[in-house]
PDB file of C-alpha atoms in Angstrom:
ATOM      1  CA  MET A  68      49.197  46.557 -36.569  1.00 46.00           C
ATOM      2  CA  ARG A  69      49.919  43.420 -34.875  1.00 45.00           C
ATOM      3  CA  ARG A  70      48.849  43.615 -31.279  1.00 45.00           C
ATOM      4  CA  ARG A  71      51.310  42.115 -28.971  1.00 45.00           C
ATOM      5  CA  ALA A  72      50.553  38.980 -27.031  1.00 44.00           C
ATOM      6  CA  ALA A  73      49.903  40.036 -23.347  1.00 42.00           C
ATOM      7  CA  GLN A  74      52.547  38.531 -20.724  1.00 42.00           C
ATOM      8  CA  ARG A  75      51.467  36.702 -17.969  1.00 40.00           C
ATOM      9  CA  PHE A  76      52.875  37.285 -14.553  1.00 38.00           C
ATOM     10  CA  PRO A  77      52.202  35.398 -11.013  1.00 40.00           C
ATOM     11  CA  VAL A  78      49.607  37.043  -9.196  1.00 37.00           C
ATOM     12  CA  PRO A  79      51.170  39.098  -6.568  1.00 38.00           C
ATOM     13  CA  ALA A  80      50.490  38.494  -2.950  1.00 39.00           C
ATOM     14  CA  LEU A  81      49.297  41.661  -0.858  1.00 36.00           C
ATOM     15  CA  SER A  82      51.597  42.400   1.857  1.00 37.00           C
ATOM     16  CA  LEU A  83      50.290  45.791   3.335  1.00 35.00           C
ATOM     17  CA  VAL A  84      47.419  47.969   3.377  1.00 35.00           C
ATOM     18  CA  THR A  85      48.040  51.602   4.631  1.00 35.00           C
ATOM     19  CA  TRP A  86      45.569  54.443   5.597  1.00 36.00           C
ATOM     20  CA  SER A  87      47.306  57.795   5.533  1.00 36.00           C
ATOM     21  CA  SER A  88      46.342  61.350   4.967  1.00 36.00           C
ATOM     22  CA  ARG A  89      50.010  62.765   5.749  1.00 36.00           C
ATOM     23  CA  CYS A  90      50.675  63.262   2.216  1.00 36.00           C
ATOM     24  CA  PHE A  91      47.471  65.364   1.564  1.00 34.00           C
ATOM     25  CA  SER A  92      46.513  68.486   2.864  1.00 38.00           C
ATOM     26  CA  SER A  93      44.250  68.449   5.930  1.00 40.00           C
ATOM     27  CA  SER A  94      41.321  69.226   3.835  1.00 41.00           C
ATOM     28  CA  ALA A  95      41.688  66.180   1.819  1.00 43.00           C
ATOM     29  CA  PRO A  96      39.820  62.974   2.709  1.00 45.00           C
ATOM     30  CA  PRO A  97      42.166  60.191   4.085  1.00 43.00           C
ATOM     31  CA  ARG A  98      43.046  57.773   1.103  1.00 42.00           C
ATOM     32  CA  VAL A  99      44.074  54.240   0.836  1.00 40.00           C
ATOM     33  CA  LEU A 100      47.768  53.636  -0.203  1.00 39.00           C
ATOM     34  CA  LEU A 101      47.871  49.973  -1.436  1.00 39.00           C
ATOM     35  CA  GLN A 102      51.298  48.591  -1.429  1.00 40.00           C
ATOM     36  CA  PHE A 103      51.852  45.320  -3.097  1.00 36.00           C
ATOM     37  CA  GLN A 104      54.993  43.011  -2.943  1.00 39.00           C
ATOM     38  CA  PHE A 105      55.611  40.056  -5.020  1.00 35.00           C
ATOM     39  CA  ILE A 106      56.254  36.857  -3.122  1.00 36.00           C
ATOM     40  CA  HIS A 107      57.682  33.948  -4.682  1.00 36.00           C
ATOM     41  CA  PRO A 108      55.888  30.806  -3.765  1.00 34.00           C
ATOM     42  CA  SER A 109      59.100  29.194  -2.761  1.00 33.00           C
ATOM     43  CA  SER A 110      60.100  32.205  -0.624  1.00 34.00           C
ATOM     44  CA  GLN A 111      56.677  31.827   1.841  1.00 36.00           C
ATOM     45  CA  ASN A 112      57.351  29.862   4.950  1.00 37.00           C
ATOM     46  CA  PRO A 113      61.262  29.381   4.227  1.00 34.00           C
ATOM     47  CA  THR A 114      61.708  27.448   7.323  1.00 32.00           C
ATOM     48  CA  GLU A 115      58.923  24.951   6.717  1.00 37.00           C
ATOM     49  CA  PRO A 116      60.307  21.886   4.514  1.00 40.00           C
ATOM     50  CA  ASN A 117      59.204  21.603   1.014  1.00 43.00           C
ATOM     51  CA  HIS A 118      57.027  18.111   1.028  1.00 54.00           C
ATOM     52  CA  ASP A 119      56.219  16.614  -2.276  1.00 64.00           C
ATOM     53  CA  MET A 120      53.238  14.454  -1.524  1.00 79.00           C
ATOM     54  CA  SER A 121      53.262  12.959  -5.013  1.00 89.00           C
ATOM     55  CA  THR A 122      56.769  11.128  -4.346  1.00 97.00           C
ATOM     56  CA  ARG A 123      56.456   7.571  -3.687  1.00 98.00           C
ATOM     57  CA  VAL A 124      57.967   5.949  -0.685  1.00 98.00           C
ATOM     58  CA  ALA A 125      58.792   2.686   0.467  1.00 98.00           C
ATOM     59  CA  ILE A 126      59.611   1.742   4.180  1.00 98.00           C
ATOM     60  CA  VAL A 127      61.475  -1.797   5.406  1.00 98.00           C
ATOM     61  CA  THR A 128      61.341  -2.489   9.070  1.00 98.00           C
ATOM     62  CA  GLY A 129      64.332  -4.013  10.599  1.00 97.00           C
ATOM     63  CA  GLY A 130      66.370  -2.851   7.599  1.00 97.00           C
ATOM     64  CA  ASN A 131      69.751  -2.488   8.927  1.00 97.00           C
ATOM     65  CA  LYS A 132      71.155  -6.022   8.330  1.00 95.00           C
ATOM     66  CA  GLY A 133      70.392  -9.207   6.711  1.00 94.00           C
ATOM     67  CA  ILE A 134      67.424  -9.785   4.593  1.00 95.00           C
ATOM     68  CA  GLY A 135      66.004  -6.394   5.626  1.00 97.00           C
ATOM     69  CA  LEU A 136      69.101  -4.629   4.220  1.00 98.00           C
ATOM     70  CA  ALA A 137      69.079  -6.782   1.011  1.00 97.00           C
ATOM     71  CA  ILE A 138      65.485  -5.742   0.492  1.00 98.00           C
ATOM     72  CA  VAL A 139      66.625  -2.031   0.853  1.00 98.00           C
ATOM     73  CA  ARG A 140      69.353  -2.281  -1.433  1.00 98.00           C
ATOM     74  CA  ALA A 141      67.004  -4.093  -4.250  1.00 98.00           C
ATOM     75  CA  LEU A 142      64.486  -1.065  -3.633  1.00 98.00           C
ATOM     76  CA  CYS A 143      67.219   1.405  -3.804  1.00 98.00           C
ATOM     77  CA  ARG A 144      67.825  -0.090  -7.452  1.00 98.00           C
ATOM     78  CA  ASP A 145      64.535  -0.722  -8.737  1.00 98.00           C
ATOM     79  CA  PHE A 146      61.792   1.329  -6.762  1.00 98.00           C
ATOM     80  CA  GLN A 147      60.852   4.638  -8.271  1.00 97.00           C
ATOM     81  CA  GLY A 148      60.712   7.032  -5.145  1.00 98.00           C
ATOM     82  CA  ASP A 149      62.202   7.414  -1.632  1.00 98.00           C
ATOM     83  CA  VAL A 150      63.359   4.260   0.191  1.00 98.00           C
ATOM     84  CA  TYR A 151      63.511   4.360   4.075  1.00 98.00           C
ATOM     85  CA  LEU A 152      65.551   1.974   6.228  1.00 98.00           C
ATOM     86  CA  THR A 153      64.117   1.685   9.781  1.00 98.00           C
ATOM     87  CA  ALA A 154      65.804   0.173  12.743  1.00 98.00           C
ATOM     88  CA  ARG A 155      65.350   0.676  16.457  1.00 97.00           C
ATOM     89  CA  ASP A 156      68.972   1.166  16.896  1.00 97.00           C
ATOM     90  CA  VAL A 157      69.789   4.907  15.334  1.00 98.00           C
ATOM     91  CA  GLY A 158      73.677   4.132  15.004  1.00 98.00           C
ATOM     92  CA  ARG A 159      73.071   1.071  13.345  1.00 97.00           C
ATOM     93  CA  GLY A 160      70.563   2.138  10.872  1.00 98.00           C
ATOM     94  CA  GLN A 161      72.606   5.179  10.202  1.00 98.00           C
ATOM     95  CA  ALA A 162      75.667   3.360   9.454  1.00 98.00           C
ATOM     96  CA  ALA A 163      73.539   0.971   7.108  1.00 98.00           C
ATOM     97  CA  VAL A 164      72.545   3.954   4.884  1.00 98.00           C
ATOM     98  CA  ALA A 165      76.147   5.119   4.920  1.00 98.00           C
ATOM     99  CA  SER A 166      77.280   1.692   3.612  1.00 98.00           C
ATOM    100  CA  LEU A 167      74.546   1.553   0.829  1.00 98.00           C
ATOM    101  CA  SER A 168      75.784   5.241   0.020  1.00 98.00           C
ATOM    102  CA  SER A 169      79.252   3.910  -0.461  1.00 98.00           C
ATOM    103  CA  GLU A 170      77.605   1.523  -2.997  1.00 98.00           C
ATOM    104  CA  GLY A 171      76.262   4.390  -4.869  1.00 98.00           C
ATOM    105  CA  LEU A 172      72.750   3.831  -3.492  1.00 98.00           C
ATOM    106  CA  LYS A 173      70.475   6.215  -2.075  1.00 98.00           C
ATOM    107  CA  SER A 174      68.410   5.716   1.038  1.00 98.00           C
ATOM    108  CA  SER A 175      67.068   7.440   4.077  1.00 98.00           C
ATOM    109  CA  PHE A 176      66.684   6.295   7.741  1.00 98.00           C
ATOM    110  CA  GLN A 177      63.880   6.747  10.004  1.00 98.00           C
ATOM    111  CA  GLN A 178      64.087   5.295  13.707  1.00 98.00           C
ATOM    112  CA  LEU A 179      61.330   2.737  14.370  1.00 98.00           C
ATOM    113  CA  ASP A 180      61.190   0.237  17.088  1.00 98.00           C
ATOM    114  CA  ILE A 181      58.382  -2.134  16.418  1.00 98.00           C
ATOM    115  CA  ASN A 182      58.130  -2.807  20.216  1.00 98.00           C
ATOM    116  CA  ASP A 183      57.620   0.682  21.246  1.00 98.00           C
ATOM    117  CA  GLY A 184      54.184   2.243  20.482  1.00 98.00           C
ATOM    118  CA  ASP A 185      55.480   5.792  20.952  1.00 98.00           C
ATOM    119  CA  SER A 186      58.097   5.012  18.170  1.00 98.00           C
ATOM    120  CA  ILE A 187      55.604   3.526  16.005  1.00 98.00           C
ATOM    121  CA  ARG A 188      53.456   6.502  16.163  1.00 98.00           C
ATOM    122  CA  ALA A 189      56.115   9.007  15.654  1.00 98.00           C
ATOM    123  CA  ALA A 190      57.195   7.246  12.586  1.00 98.00           C
ATOM    124  CA  ALA A 191      53.859   6.928  11.302  1.00 98.00           C
ATOM    125  CA  ALA A 192      53.396  11.046  11.658  1.00 98.00           C
ATOM    126  CA  PHE A 193      56.639  11.637   9.952  1.00 98.00           C
ATOM    127  CA  PHE A 194      55.533   9.731   6.937  1.00 98.00           C
ATOM    128  CA  LYS A 195      51.900  11.041   6.924  1.00 98.00           C
ATOM    129  CA  ASP A 196      53.381  14.640   7.127  1.00 98.00           C
ATOM    130  CA  LYS A 197      56.215  14.307   4.502  1.00 98.00           C
ATOM    131  CA  TYR A 198      54.518  12.187   1.940  1.00 98.00           C
ATOM    132  CA  GLY A 199      50.711  12.197   2.734  1.00 98.00           C
ATOM    133  CA  GLY A 200      50.980   8.406   3.266  1.00 98.00           C
ATOM    134  CA  VAL A 201      52.849   5.272   2.455  1.00 98.00           C
ATOM    135  CA  ASP A 202      53.066   3.277  -0.878  1.00 98.00           C
ATOM    136  CA  VAL A 203      55.206   0.102   0.130  1.00 98.00           C
ATOM    137  CA  LEU A 204      55.338  -1.201   3.759  1.00 99.00           C
ATOM    138  CA  ILE A 205      57.475  -4.356   4.460  1.00 98.00           C
ATOM    139  CA  ASN A 206      57.388  -5.622   7.593  1.00 98.00           C
ATOM    140  CA  ASN A 207      60.752  -7.579   8.261  1.00 98.00           C
ATOM    141  CA  ALA A 208      61.654  -6.939  11.633  1.00 97.00           C
ATOM    142  CA  ALA A 209      61.594 -10.262  13.665  1.00 97.00           C
ATOM    143  CA  ILE A 210      63.545 -12.278  16.329  1.00 96.00           C
ATOM    144  CA  ALA A 211      64.350 -16.001  16.824  1.00 95.00           C
ATOM    145  CA  PHE A 212      66.115 -17.835  19.603  1.00 95.00           C
ATOM    146  CA  LYS A 213      68.886 -20.126  18.629  1.00 90.00           C
ATOM    147  CA  VAL A 214      68.036 -23.966  18.867  1.00 86.00           C
ATOM    148  CA  ALA A 215      70.770 -24.277  21.355  1.00 90.00           C
ATOM    149  CA  ASP A 216      69.660 -21.391  23.429  1.00 94.00           C
ATOM    150  CA  THR A 217      68.803 -22.298  27.122  1.00 96.00           C
ATOM    151  CA  THR A 218      66.230 -19.627  27.858  1.00 97.00           C
ATOM    152  CA  PRO A 219      63.228 -21.456  28.931  1.00 98.00           C
ATOM    153  CA  PHE A 220      60.546 -22.019  26.404  1.00 98.00           C
ATOM    154  CA  ALA A 221      58.040 -19.843  28.448  1.00 98.00           C
ATOM    155  CA  ALA A 222      60.253 -16.740  28.017  1.00 98.00           C
ATOM    156  CA  GLN A 223      61.104 -17.713  24.566  1.00 98.00           C
ATOM    157  CA  ALA A 224      57.041 -17.937  23.683  1.00 98.00           C
ATOM    158  CA  GLU A 225      56.437 -14.527  25.306  1.00 98.00           C
ATOM    159  CA  GLU A 226      59.219 -12.612  23.793  1.00 98.00           C
ATOM    160  CA  THR A 227      58.987 -14.282  20.099  1.00 98.00           C
ATOM    161  CA  LEU A 228      55.265 -13.713  20.071  1.00 98.00           C
ATOM    162  CA  LYS A 229      55.586 -10.091  21.553  1.00 98.00           C
ATOM    163  CA  THR A 230      57.946  -9.051  18.673  1.00 98.00           C
ATOM    164  CA  ASN A 231      56.738 -11.134  15.590  1.00 98.00           C
ATOM    165  CA  PHE A 232      53.189 -11.338  16.021  1.00 98.00           C
ATOM    166  CA  PHE A 233      51.993  -8.428  18.538  1.00 98.00           C
ATOM    167  CA  ALA A 234      54.558  -5.817  17.582  1.00 98.00           C
ATOM    168  CA  THR A 235      54.159  -6.392  13.897  1.00 98.00           C
ATOM    169  CA  ARG A 236      50.417  -6.326  14.596  1.00 98.00           C
ATOM    170  CA  ASP A 237      50.696  -2.746  16.144  1.00 98.00           C
ATOM    171  CA  VAL A 238      52.952  -1.461  12.904  1.00 98.00           C
ATOM    172  CA  LEU A 239      50.038  -2.767  10.428  1.00 98.00           C
ATOM    173  CA  THR A 240      47.381  -1.290  12.971  1.00 98.00           C
ATOM    174  CA  THR A 241      48.933   2.153  12.759  1.00 98.00           C
ATOM    175  CA  PHE A 242      50.186   2.226   9.199  1.00 98.00           C
ATOM    176  CA  MET A 243      47.411   0.317   7.082  1.00 98.00           C
ATOM    177  CA  PRO A 244      45.247   3.450   7.128  1.00 98.00           C
ATOM    178  CA  LEU A 245      48.277   5.461   5.635  1.00 98.00           C
ATOM    179  CA  ILE A 246      48.613   2.910   2.653  1.00 98.00           C
ATOM    180  CA  LYS A 247      47.873   4.757  -0.558  1.00 98.00           C
ATOM    181  CA  ALA A 248      45.687   3.634  -3.333  1.00 98.00           C
ATOM    182  CA  GLY A 249      48.038   1.145  -5.335  1.00 98.00           C
ATOM    183  CA  GLY A 250      49.976   0.439  -2.212  1.00 98.00           C
ATOM    184  CA  ARG A 251      51.685  -2.805  -1.495  1.00 98.00           C
ATOM    185  CA  VAL A 252      51.997  -4.602   1.874  1.00 99.00           C
ATOM    186  CA  VAL A 253      54.502  -7.387   2.581  1.00 98.00           C
ATOM    187  CA  ASN A 254      54.692  -9.196   5.746  1.00 98.00           C
ATOM    188  CA  VAL A 255      57.924 -11.447   5.713  1.00 98.00           C
ATOM    189  CA  SER A 256      56.841 -14.707   7.399  1.00 98.00           C
ATOM    190  CA  SER A 257      58.477 -18.197   6.966  1.00 96.00           C
ATOM    191  CA  PHE A 258      58.070 -21.654   5.564  1.00 94.00           C
ATOM    192  CA  VAL A 259      58.353 -22.705   9.073  1.00 95.00           C
ATOM    193  CA  SER A 260      54.697 -21.007   9.516  1.00 97.00           C
ATOM    194  CA  CYS A 261      53.254 -23.815   7.015  1.00 96.00           C
ATOM    195  CA  ARG A 262      55.231 -26.673   9.123  1.00 97.00           C
ATOM    196  CA  THR A 263      53.892 -25.421  12.227  1.00 98.00           C
ATOM    197  CA  LEU A 264      50.402 -25.122  11.269  1.00 98.00           C
ATOM    198  CA  ASN A 265      50.371 -29.005  10.082  1.00 98.00           C
ATOM    199  CA  GLN A 266      51.866 -29.642  13.636  1.00 98.00           C
ATOM    200  CA  CYS A 267      48.908 -27.879  15.368  1.00 98.00           C
ATOM    201  CA  SER A 268      45.756 -29.665  16.758  1.00 98.00           C
ATOM    202  CA  PRO A 269      42.921 -30.436  14.047  1.00 98.00           C
ATOM    203  CA  GLU A 270      40.928 -27.919  15.835  1.00 98.00           C
ATOM    204  CA  LEU A 271      43.747 -25.101  15.776  1.00 98.00           C
ATOM    205  CA  GLN A 272      44.374 -25.950  12.097  1.00 98.00           C
ATOM    206  CA  GLN A 273      40.597 -25.584  11.257  1.00 98.00           C
ATOM    207  CA  ARG A 274      40.686 -21.894  12.864  1.00 98.00           C
ATOM    208  CA  PHE A 275      44.088 -20.903  11.214  1.00 98.00           C
ATOM    209  CA  ARG A 276      42.441 -21.821   7.758  1.00 98.00           C
ATOM    210  CA  SER A 277      38.975 -20.523   8.206  1.00 98.00           C
ATOM    211  CA  GLU A 278      37.974 -17.539   6.218  1.00 97.00           C
ATOM    212  CA  ASP A 279      35.749 -16.059   9.027  1.00 98.00           C
ATOM    213  CA  ILE A 280      38.573 -16.061  11.619  1.00 98.00           C
ATOM    214  CA  SER A 281      38.814 -12.539  13.115  1.00 98.00           C
ATOM    215  CA  GLU A 282      41.772 -10.425  14.083  1.00 98.00           C
ATOM    216  CA  GLU A 283      40.552 -10.592  17.653  1.00 98.00           C
ATOM    217  CA  GLU A 284      40.232 -14.376  17.540  1.00 98.00           C
ATOM    218  CA  LEU A 285      43.563 -14.833  16.040  1.00 98.00           C
ATOM    219  CA  ALA A 286      45.061 -12.502  18.650  1.00 98.00           C
ATOM    220  CA  GLY A 287      43.492 -14.407  21.294  1.00 98.00           C
ATOM    221  CA  LEU A 288      44.667 -17.722  20.012  1.00 98.00           C
ATOM    222  CA  MET A 289      48.467 -16.260  19.812  1.00 98.00           C
ATOM    223  CA  GLN A 290      47.990 -15.071  23.692  1.00 98.00           C
ATOM    224  CA  ARG A 291      46.374 -18.466  24.530  1.00 98.00           C
ATOM    225  CA  PHE A 292      49.653 -20.133  23.054  1.00 98.00           C
ATOM    226  CA  VAL A 293      51.883 -17.785  25.298  1.00 98.00           C
ATOM    227  CA  ASP A 294      49.669 -18.460  28.345  1.00 98.00           C
ATOM    228  CA  LYS A 295      49.763 -22.189  28.043  1.00 98.00           C
ATOM    229  CA  ALA A 296      53.661 -22.179  27.354  1.00 98.00           C
ATOM    230  CA  LYS A 297      54.018 -20.158  30.579  1.00 98.00           C
ATOM    231  CA  ALA A 298      52.028 -22.885  32.408  1.00 98.00           C
ATOM    232  CA  GLY A 299      53.886 -25.720  30.565  1.00 98.00           C
ATOM    233  CA  GLN A 300      50.666 -26.971  28.850  1.00 98.00           C
ATOM    234  CA  HIS A 301      51.034 -25.844  25.400  1.00 98.00           C
ATOM    235  CA  LYS A 302      51.615 -29.301  24.176  1.00 98.00           C
ATOM    236  CA  GLN A 303      48.251 -30.645  25.786  1.00 98.00           C
ATOM    237  CA  ASP A 304      46.632 -27.611  24.228  1.00 98.00           C
ATOM    238  CA  GLY A 305      47.449 -28.548  20.865  1.00 98.00           C
ATOM    239  CA  TRP A 306      50.624 -26.408  20.023  1.00 98.00           C
ATOM    240  CA  PRO A 307      53.959 -27.783  18.893  1.00 98.00           C
ATOM    241  CA  GLU A 308      57.284 -26.883  20.430  1.00 97.00           C
ATOM    242  CA  THR A 309      58.152 -23.785  18.372  1.00 97.00           C
ATOM    243  CA  ALA A 310      57.554 -20.103  19.378  1.00 98.00           C
ATOM    244  CA  TYR A 311      59.017 -18.982  16.072  1.00 97.00           C
ATOM    245  CA  GLY A 312      56.979 -20.977  14.240  1.00 98.00           C
ATOM    246  CA  VAL A 313      53.627 -20.183  15.928  1.00 98.00           C
ATOM    247  CA  SER A 314      54.671 -16.343  15.446  1.00 98.00           C
ATOM    248  CA  LYS A 315      54.772 -16.701  12.015  1.00 98.00           C
ATOM    249  CA  THR A 316      51.746 -19.031  11.599  1.00 98.00           C
ATOM    250  CA  GLY A 317      49.967 -15.938  13.266  1.00 98.00           C
ATOM    251  CA  LEU A 318      51.620 -13.197  10.969  1.00 98.00           C
ATOM    252  CA  THR A 319      50.531 -15.320   7.826  1.00 98.00           C
ATOM    253  CA  VAL A 320      47.118 -15.741   9.232  1.00 98.00           C
ATOM    254  CA  LEU A 321      47.050 -12.069  10.120  1.00 98.00           C
ATOM    255  CA  SER A 322      48.083 -11.013   6.550  1.00 98.00           C
ATOM    256  CA  MET A 323      45.001 -13.069   5.065  1.00 98.00           C
ATOM    257  CA  ILE A 324      42.571 -11.260   7.485  1.00 98.00           C
ATOM    258  CA  LEU A 325      43.769  -7.849   6.690  1.00 98.00           C
ATOM    259  CA  ALA A 326      43.809  -8.559   2.952  1.00 98.00           C
ATOM    260  CA  ARG A 327      40.264  -9.657   3.326  1.00 98.00           C
ATOM    261  CA  ARG A 328      39.300  -6.610   5.042  1.00 98.00           C
ATOM    262  CA  LEU A 329      41.006  -4.396   2.296  1.00 98.00           C
ATOM    263  CA  SER A 330      39.051  -5.959  -0.322  1.00 98.00           C
ATOM    264  CA  LYS A 331      35.910  -5.325   1.785  1.00 98.00           C
ATOM    265  CA  GLU A 332      36.579  -1.794   3.032  1.00 98.00           C
ATOM    266  CA  ARG A 333      38.720  -0.151   0.006  1.00 98.00           C
ATOM    267  CA  PRO A 334      37.798  -2.494  -2.865  1.00 97.00           C
ATOM    268  CA  ASN A 335      38.841   0.136  -5.451  1.00 97.00           C
ATOM    269  CA  ASP A 336      42.157   1.218  -4.260  1.00 98.00           C
ATOM    270  CA  GLY A 337      44.237  -1.490  -5.876  1.00 98.00           C
ATOM    271  CA  ILE A 338      46.147  -2.426  -2.440  1.00 98.00           C
ATOM    272  CA  LEU A 339      47.739  -5.824  -2.318  1.00 98.00           C
ATOM    273  CA  LEU A 340      48.798  -7.319   0.882  1.00 99.00           C
ATOM    274  CA  ASN A 341      50.676 -10.590   1.110  1.00 98.00           C
ATOM    275  CA  ALA A 342      52.922 -12.778   3.340  1.00 98.00           C
ATOM    276  CA  CYS A 343      55.847 -14.476   2.127  1.00 98.00           C
ATOM    277  CA  CYS A 344      58.789 -16.847   2.825  1.00 95.00           C
ATOM    278  CA  PRO A 345      62.368 -15.465   1.888  1.00 90.00           C
ATOM    279  CA  GLY A 346      63.502 -18.986   2.256  1.00 73.00           C
ATOM    280  CA  TRP A 347      66.489 -20.017   4.627  1.00 69.00           C
ATOM    281  CA  VAL A 348      69.004 -17.431   4.248  1.00 66.00           C
ATOM    282  CA  ARG A 349      72.405 -17.014   5.939  1.00 61.00           C
ATOM    283  CA  THR A 350      71.798 -14.298   8.597  1.00 67.00           C
ATOM    284  CA  ASP A 351      72.571 -13.786  12.234  1.00 65.00           C
ATOM    285  CA  MET A 352      69.306 -15.109  12.902  1.00 64.00           C
ATOM    286  CA  ALA A 353      69.477 -18.243  10.961  1.00 57.00           C
ATOM    287  CA  GLY A 354      72.968 -19.084  10.991  1.00 61.00           C
ATOM    288  CA  PRO A 355      75.791 -19.494   8.443  1.00 71.00           C
ATOM    289  CA  ASN A 356      74.820 -22.925   7.305  1.00 73.00           C
ATOM    290  CA  ALA A 357      71.835 -21.568   5.200  1.00 67.00           C
ATOM    291  CA  PRO A 358      71.782 -21.974   1.458  1.00 65.00           C
ATOM    292  CA  LYS A 359      70.460 -18.589   0.268  1.00 83.00           C
ATOM    293  CA  SER A 360      72.226 -15.266   0.601  1.00 87.00           C
ATOM    294  CA  PRO A 361      70.388 -12.375   1.819  1.00 86.00           C
ATOM    295  CA  GLU A 362      70.123 -10.669  -1.595  1.00 93.00           C
ATOM    296  CA  GLU A 363      68.452 -14.195  -2.817  1.00 94.00           C
ATOM    297  CA  GLY A 364      66.089 -14.044   0.373  1.00 93.00           C
ATOM    298  CA  ALA A 365      65.123 -10.461  -0.723  1.00 96.00           C
ATOM    299  CA  VAL A 366      63.919 -11.708  -4.281  1.00 96.00           C
ATOM    300  CA  THR A 367      60.314 -12.700  -3.472  1.00 98.00           C
ATOM    301  CA  PRO A 368      59.673  -9.879  -0.815  1.00 98.00           C
ATOM    302  CA  VAL A 369      60.788  -7.329  -3.401  1.00 98.00           C
ATOM    303  CA  TYR A 370      58.737  -9.069  -6.280  1.00 98.00           C
ATOM    304  CA  LEU A 371      55.730  -8.573  -4.022  1.00 98.00           C
ATOM    305  CA  ALA A 372      56.571  -4.985  -3.217  1.00 98.00           C
ATOM    306  CA  LEU A 373      56.925  -4.053  -6.809  1.00 98.00           C
ATOM    307  CA  LEU A 374      53.960  -5.893  -8.388  1.00 98.00           C
ATOM    308  CA  PRO A 375      52.730  -3.495 -11.190  1.00 98.00           C
ATOM    309  CA  PRO A 376      50.209  -0.967 -11.152  1.00 96.00           C
ATOM    310  CA  GLY A 377      46.734  -2.498 -12.102  1.00 96.00           C
ATOM    311  CA  ALA A 378      47.763  -6.098 -10.789  1.00 98.00           C
ATOM    312  CA  THR A 379      45.120  -7.889  -8.676  1.00 97.00           C
ATOM    313  CA  GLU A 380      46.904 -10.835  -7.615  1.00 98.00           C
ATOM    314  CA  PRO A 381      48.574 -12.288  -5.487  1.00 98.00           C
ATOM    315  CA  HIS A 382      46.561 -10.798  -2.660  1.00 98.00           C
ATOM    316  CA  GLY A 383      46.166 -12.289   0.921  1.00 98.00           C
ATOM    317  CA  GLN A 384      48.416 -15.270  -0.092  1.00 98.00           C
ATOM    318  CA  PHE A 385      51.433 -16.903   1.474  1.00 98.00           C
ATOM    319  CA  VAL A 386      54.062 -16.553  -1.333  1.00 98.00           C
ATOM    320  CA  SER A 387      57.534 -18.503  -1.712  1.00 97.00           C
ATOM    321  CA  GLU A 388      59.748 -18.302  -4.616  1.00 96.00           C
ATOM    322  CA  LYS A 389      57.591 -15.850  -6.271  1.00 97.00           C
ATOM    323  CA  GLU A 390      54.766 -18.546  -6.322  1.00 97.00           C
ATOM    324  CA  VAL A 391      51.562 -18.808  -4.257  1.00 98.00           C
ATOM    325  CA  GLN A 392      51.693 -21.709  -1.893  1.00 97.00           C
ATOM    326  CA  PRO A 393      49.009 -23.880  -0.477  1.00 96.00           C
ATOM    327  CA  TRP A 394      47.747 -23.015   3.169  1.00 97.00           C
TER     328      TRP A 394
END
């Protein structure tokens, strides 16, 4: 006679153990009645969201318009995972997500104001809780004063460096520990950073090209520029007349510093971090006369974000048109 294969069932969860003697005579010893109830895993903690830590996630700062929105659009098409558009303004961010949805592209919104430490920490906590970390981080949020803007240069220097360098640095400080093995970090810089570097004094150029410059020294130099600009002494101190350019020079050098740190502290995790130039792109910031569309400007940032698993380069480089540029 053939023995039937035993059926396997999920192990039931013990829901109750009851001591009782009511069903027995007074002389009978008390007995234990074990009551079991099968609880399906999906029914446990029904109010707690079901988070899949294996789902990959990509984040774009300043993603509600311009190059940032074009980057999000491309990632929605090509990235295997969830794509988050972040912006400081909730209404504009949600409107951008709705616009992408009308194109048949799925993205999500998370509020993130890079100038607000609480906002940065709240966003980081959200992604850590939901995804266990971050797979792709693209730092795109930035500001620039128009050439014709009459705001005093000292104020332009302080505001521009505050956002483009110091706030972006705060995002990186908070999010770098969350970058998963195999992750990609892309800092959107500018070709202006190279031009600005070459306009700096020989002493500043030497430090910005040095492989032993520390993050603290770099931050000190960025603050020195702001302080000298406020005093009207930035030119005498070796700086050019461009707050935007200095901020992007700082971001490019910061990218190189952080890449070297990754290679030293997480050598086996395969994380690649680079700065890049999207080119001169038609945006609110760059104006309508630029030769590139936002979609064309998104090509290099997206290329770096989607470098294949196992790739070892580029890393710690300044990349334009998908090619490493001299620094």
